[in-house]
XYZ file of C-alpha atoms in Angstrom:
304
model
C 19.718 -9.442 40.637
C 17.694 -10.375 43.270
C 15.796 -7.035 42.766
C 14.684 -7.429 39.148
C 13.918 -11.074 40.162
C 11.039 -10.053 42.528
C 10.371 -7.184 40.447
C 8.900 -10.010 38.269
C 7.821 -12.341 40.387
C 5.878 -9.863 41.912
C 3.797 -8.470 38.346
C 3.501 -12.164 38.227
C 2.082 -12.067 41.355
C -0.404 -9.890 40.438
C -1.283 -10.725 37.211
C -2.717 -14.647 38.378
C -4.648 -12.571 41.435
C -6.152 -10.060 39.180
C -6.693 -11.847 36.023
C -6.622 -15.717 36.240
C -7.776 -16.238 39.263
C -11.594 -14.141 38.602
C -11.014 -16.129 35.395
C -10.946 -19.537 36.801
C -13.603 -19.421 39.054
C -16.046 -18.114 36.248
C -15.510 -20.857 34.812
C -15.308 -23.244 37.958
C -18.706 -21.693 39.083
C -20.570 -21.813 35.162
C -19.625 -26.287 35.203
C -20.793 -26.439 38.760
C -23.605 -25.003 38.553
C -24.356 -27.327 34.854
C -23.808 -30.454 37.053
C -25.031 -29.936 40.812
C -28.435 -29.055 40.796
C -28.816 -25.877 42.484
C -31.408 -24.676 44.408
C -34.100 -23.433 42.545
C -35.339 -19.549 42.914
C -37.861 -17.716 41.454
C -37.049 -14.631 40.012
C -37.368 -11.114 41.069
C -41.065 -10.481 38.684
C -42.238 -13.894 40.539
C -41.092 -13.007 43.517
C -42.537 -9.625 43.864
C -45.975 -10.305 42.046
C -46.169 -13.622 44.621
C -46.232 -11.059 47.419
C -48.387 -9.112 45.809
C -51.149 -11.454 45.027
C -50.813 -13.839 48.158
C -50.007 -11.052 50.619
C -47.607 -13.430 51.828
C -45.282 -12.065 54.322
C -41.449 -12.852 53.944
C -37.951 -14.214 54.554
C -34.990 -13.634 53.081
C -31.100 -14.886 53.467
C -28.149 -12.675 51.719
C -24.573 -13.556 52.747
C -24.982 -11.730 56.032
C -27.154 -14.832 57.147
C -25.768 -17.913 55.741
C -22.723 -16.253 57.679
C -24.577 -16.740 60.863
C -25.658 -20.482 60.179
C -22.152 -21.068 59.169
C -21.148 -20.120 62.145
C -20.092 -16.637 61.616
C -21.094 -12.863 61.932
C -22.398 -9.946 60.079
C -20.858 -5.655 60.723
C -23.875 -5.118 62.490
C -24.801 -8.042 63.503
C -22.936 -11.086 66.948
C -22.812 -14.410 66.536
C -25.122 -15.981 68.360
C -25.961 -20.021 68.517
C -30.902 -19.658 69.452
C -30.197 -16.760 66.782
C -28.302 -19.748 63.794
C -30.559 -22.215 64.904
C -33.552 -20.301 64.597
C -31.888 -19.230 60.674
C -31.971 -23.142 60.213
C -35.219 -23.785 61.289
C -36.316 -21.011 59.155
C -35.132 -21.601 55.783
C -35.569 -25.231 56.050
C -39.229 -23.969 57.239
C -42.764 -24.817 54.649
C -45.889 -22.638 55.130
C -48.926 -20.799 53.065
C -48.462 -17.858 54.338
C -45.097 -17.261 53.771
C -42.542 -17.588 51.476
C -37.969 -17.947 52.016
C -35.981 -15.704 50.309
C -32.171 -16.681 48.862
C -29.798 -14.912 46.713
C -30.293 -16.247 42.235
C -27.337 -16.627 42.268
C -27.327 -19.906 41.741
C -27.313 -19.894 37.508
C -26.297 -17.490 35.544
C -25.315 -14.638 36.743
C -25.384 -12.895 33.484
C -27.820 -9.639 34.731
C -25.278 -8.351 36.762
C -22.867 -5.286 37.236
C -19.009 -6.572 37.117
C -18.730 -6.036 40.381
C -22.049 -7.834 41.246
C -20.657 -10.999 39.255
C -17.150 -10.971 40.487
C -18.013 -10.426 44.294
C -21.163 -13.865 43.035
C -18.405 -15.405 41.586
C -16.167 -15.353 44.558
C -18.763 -15.729 47.222
C -20.123 -18.953 45.834
C -16.295 -20.220 45.626
C -15.867 -20.171 48.718
C -19.367 -21.163 49.549
C -21.424 -23.673 47.556
C -20.560 -26.779 48.882
C -21.754 -25.660 52.140
C -24.290 -23.640 51.543
C -25.781 -27.308 49.216
C -25.248 -28.950 52.500
C -27.863 -26.577 54.459
C -30.137 -25.920 51.064
C -33.017 -27.904 50.255
C -33.357 -28.839 46.812
C -36.599 -29.771 46.696
C -37.933 -26.677 48.171
C -39.426 -23.624 46.636
C -37.530 -20.323 47.434
C -38.029 -16.955 46.009
C -35.442 -14.112 44.911
C -34.048 -12.638 48.103
C -33.164 -9.642 45.428
C -36.197 -8.298 44.925
C -34.632 -5.071 48.223
C -32.216 -5.070 45.524
C -33.478 -3.758 41.847
C -31.071 -1.229 40.762
C -27.526 -0.682 42.315
C -26.076 -4.608 40.638
C -28.445 -4.795 37.984
C -26.666 -4.023 34.409
C -29.934 -3.412 32.965
C -31.090 -0.449 34.672
C -33.905 0.412 32.705
C -36.269 -1.783 34.927
C -35.355 -0.613 38.365
C -38.533 2.483 37.970
C -41.314 -0.393 36.998
C -39.618 -2.503 39.787
C -40.070 -0.214 42.054
C -43.168 1.143 41.138
C -44.200 -2.562 41.859
C -42.812 -3.194 45.174
C -44.760 0.195 46.144
C -47.791 -1.675 45.600
C -46.832 -3.973 48.291
C -48.105 -1.327 51.249
C -50.487 0.394 48.708
C -53.170 2.216 50.938
C -51.845 0.039 54.172
C -51.591 0.906 58.018
C -48.168 0.621 58.129
C -45.836 -0.343 61.153
C -42.401 0.038 59.912
C -39.546 -1.709 62.081
C -36.031 -0.543 61.543
C -32.784 0.198 62.813
C -32.205 3.228 65.046
C -30.328 4.748 62.269
C -32.134 3.823 59.038
C -34.566 5.963 58.611
C -36.191 4.344 55.820
C -38.153 7.116 53.295
C -37.187 9.875 55.306
C -36.593 12.352 52.501
C -37.826 10.426 49.482
C -41.027 9.635 48.518
C -41.208 5.564 48.842
C -43.995 5.473 51.290
C -45.886 8.382 50.246
C -48.284 5.870 49.280
C -49.577 4.617 52.107
C -52.116 5.212 54.510
C -50.219 5.410 58.307
C -46.971 5.038 58.681
C -45.485 3.973 62.248
C -42.018 3.513 63.214
C -40.322 0.971 66.191
C -37.178 1.385 66.269
C -34.601 -0.481 67.649
C -30.698 -0.827 67.446
C -29.077 -0.680 64.775
C -25.958 -3.194 65.353
C -26.993 -6.553 67.094
C -30.705 -6.141 67.102
C -31.746 -9.637 68.366
C -30.414 -9.247 71.492
C -33.466 -7.383 71.718
C -35.710 -9.641 69.819
C -37.928 -10.462 72.545
C -38.623 -6.870 72.618
C -39.474 -6.071 69.948
C -41.316 -9.008 69.194
C -43.654 -7.821 72.321
C -43.705 -4.567 71.032
C -45.295 -5.222 67.881
C -47.721 -7.629 68.869
C -49.712 -5.000 69.980
C -50.557 -3.396 66.640
C -53.341 -4.547 65.376
C -53.418 -8.348 62.997
C -55.079 -5.680 60.084
C -51.130 -3.845 60.325
C -49.106 -4.380 57.635
C -45.077 -5.127 59.193
C -42.362 -3.844 57.630
C -38.809 -4.962 58.791
C -35.699 -3.687 58.025
C -33.735 -5.431 60.955
C -30.722 -6.999 59.965
C -31.040 -11.434 60.243
C -34.249 -10.151 62.905
C -36.308 -9.549 60.328
C -35.394 -12.762 59.053
C -36.580 -14.791 61.954
C -39.598 -11.644 63.002
C -41.153 -12.082 59.850
C -41.448 -15.209 60.266
C -42.710 -15.423 63.567
C -45.277 -12.589 63.161
C -46.222 -14.772 59.900
C -47.671 -17.169 62.361
C -49.953 -14.839 64.457
C -51.089 -13.857 61.164
C -50.185 -10.522 60.721
C -48.173 -10.992 56.790
C -45.141 -9.346 57.752
C -42.479 -8.333 54.910
C -39.075 -8.229 54.881
C -37.998 -5.375 52.701
C -34.199 -5.197 54.036
C -32.000 -2.914 52.009
C -34.311 -1.196 49.578
C -34.785 2.527 50.567
C -30.910 2.897 50.215
C -31.588 1.105 46.683
C -34.054 3.579 46.031
C -31.216 6.848 46.508
C -28.745 5.215 45.084
C -31.842 5.443 42.355
C -33.277 8.433 42.345
C -29.603 9.960 42.074
C -28.570 7.931 39.232
C -25.107 7.147 41.319
C -23.168 3.795 39.718
C -21.133 3.586 42.640
C -22.249 2.540 46.366
C -22.482 6.463 47.895
C -22.740 6.630 51.853
C -26.306 8.613 52.432
C -26.905 11.964 54.211
C -28.289 11.283 58.069
C -28.962 7.667 57.119
C -26.415 4.141 58.101
C -25.189 3.030 54.606
C -23.173 0.000 55.779
C -21.726 -0.407 52.240
C -20.673 2.833 51.323
C -17.749 4.176 52.363
C -18.157 6.627 56.578
C -21.914 4.887 55.466
C -21.791 4.226 59.519
C -21.127 7.687 60.369
C -24.516 9.333 60.188
C -26.414 12.935 61.464
C -29.319 13.490 62.984
C -32.265 14.142 61.845
C -33.914 16.787 61.646
C -37.960 16.237 60.377
C -41.316 17.034 62.007
C -42.798 14.372 59.771
C -40.447 11.696 60.763
C -40.316 12.526 64.390
C -43.933 12.379 64.666
C -43.993 8.989 63.000
C -41.723 6.660 65.748
C -44.041 5.059 67.683
C -41.159 3.365 70.375
C -38.134 2.969 70.616
C -36.571 -0.283 71.632
C -32.719 0.472 71.976
């Protein structure tokens, strides 16, 4: 008797966990988004247009940066009090030549795939009240999802147009790319085929903030005419802001290269990319050596 009752209870548990709970979460988030004033976040296209038109610097906040503010850690960045304080400072900053981006997820999620909707519904149900306690509702933010133009979007037909538009940010520019030493943005694809020149500052793939002063000092050796592109997790958020204060245009471009690789392959699931650190894909943190003279010649310095 108990054996059959146990099976029935287990089946009910999974029904609640897999079906009823997600539905309740969706309804709850829709209700809250209507009765509680959400942050003002400009759309993806408005954000890309803003960067191109105004040549502004960009700091981006995702669930990882918010996790650190809420005193947690990412898989590639341990918690640090100084990092947390800087992230809070920059989140509330106001500057004419710098914008702060947060995910445009506090209203409708209809533009996302089912996986994206499920992720953000769960995330918001657990963290919305905490985030509303630290986000200034009177400030205009821009969309941090500008670097995620393909995988989580339901309408993937716009990806080609948006990637082409995104590439206008560095069109004809002399670029300094600050990245993790296993990230290898643009290697093996045409993401940066329209730059005038490209040099790389390679940094630790994990816990890069521990080398922050070294990274900042190295980037400052470059002329202010150079465009600084950064893909370095929460460290990029801080670095882009500090460089903007020094007169550089510095843009946190985050996951753009991996999204571009997925787009080129037209994959519908997150797969590892050969010889590139792909933290969100199974086995994506196991990275092989890259055999490319062009890539080697682009390395300006390494801070490891």
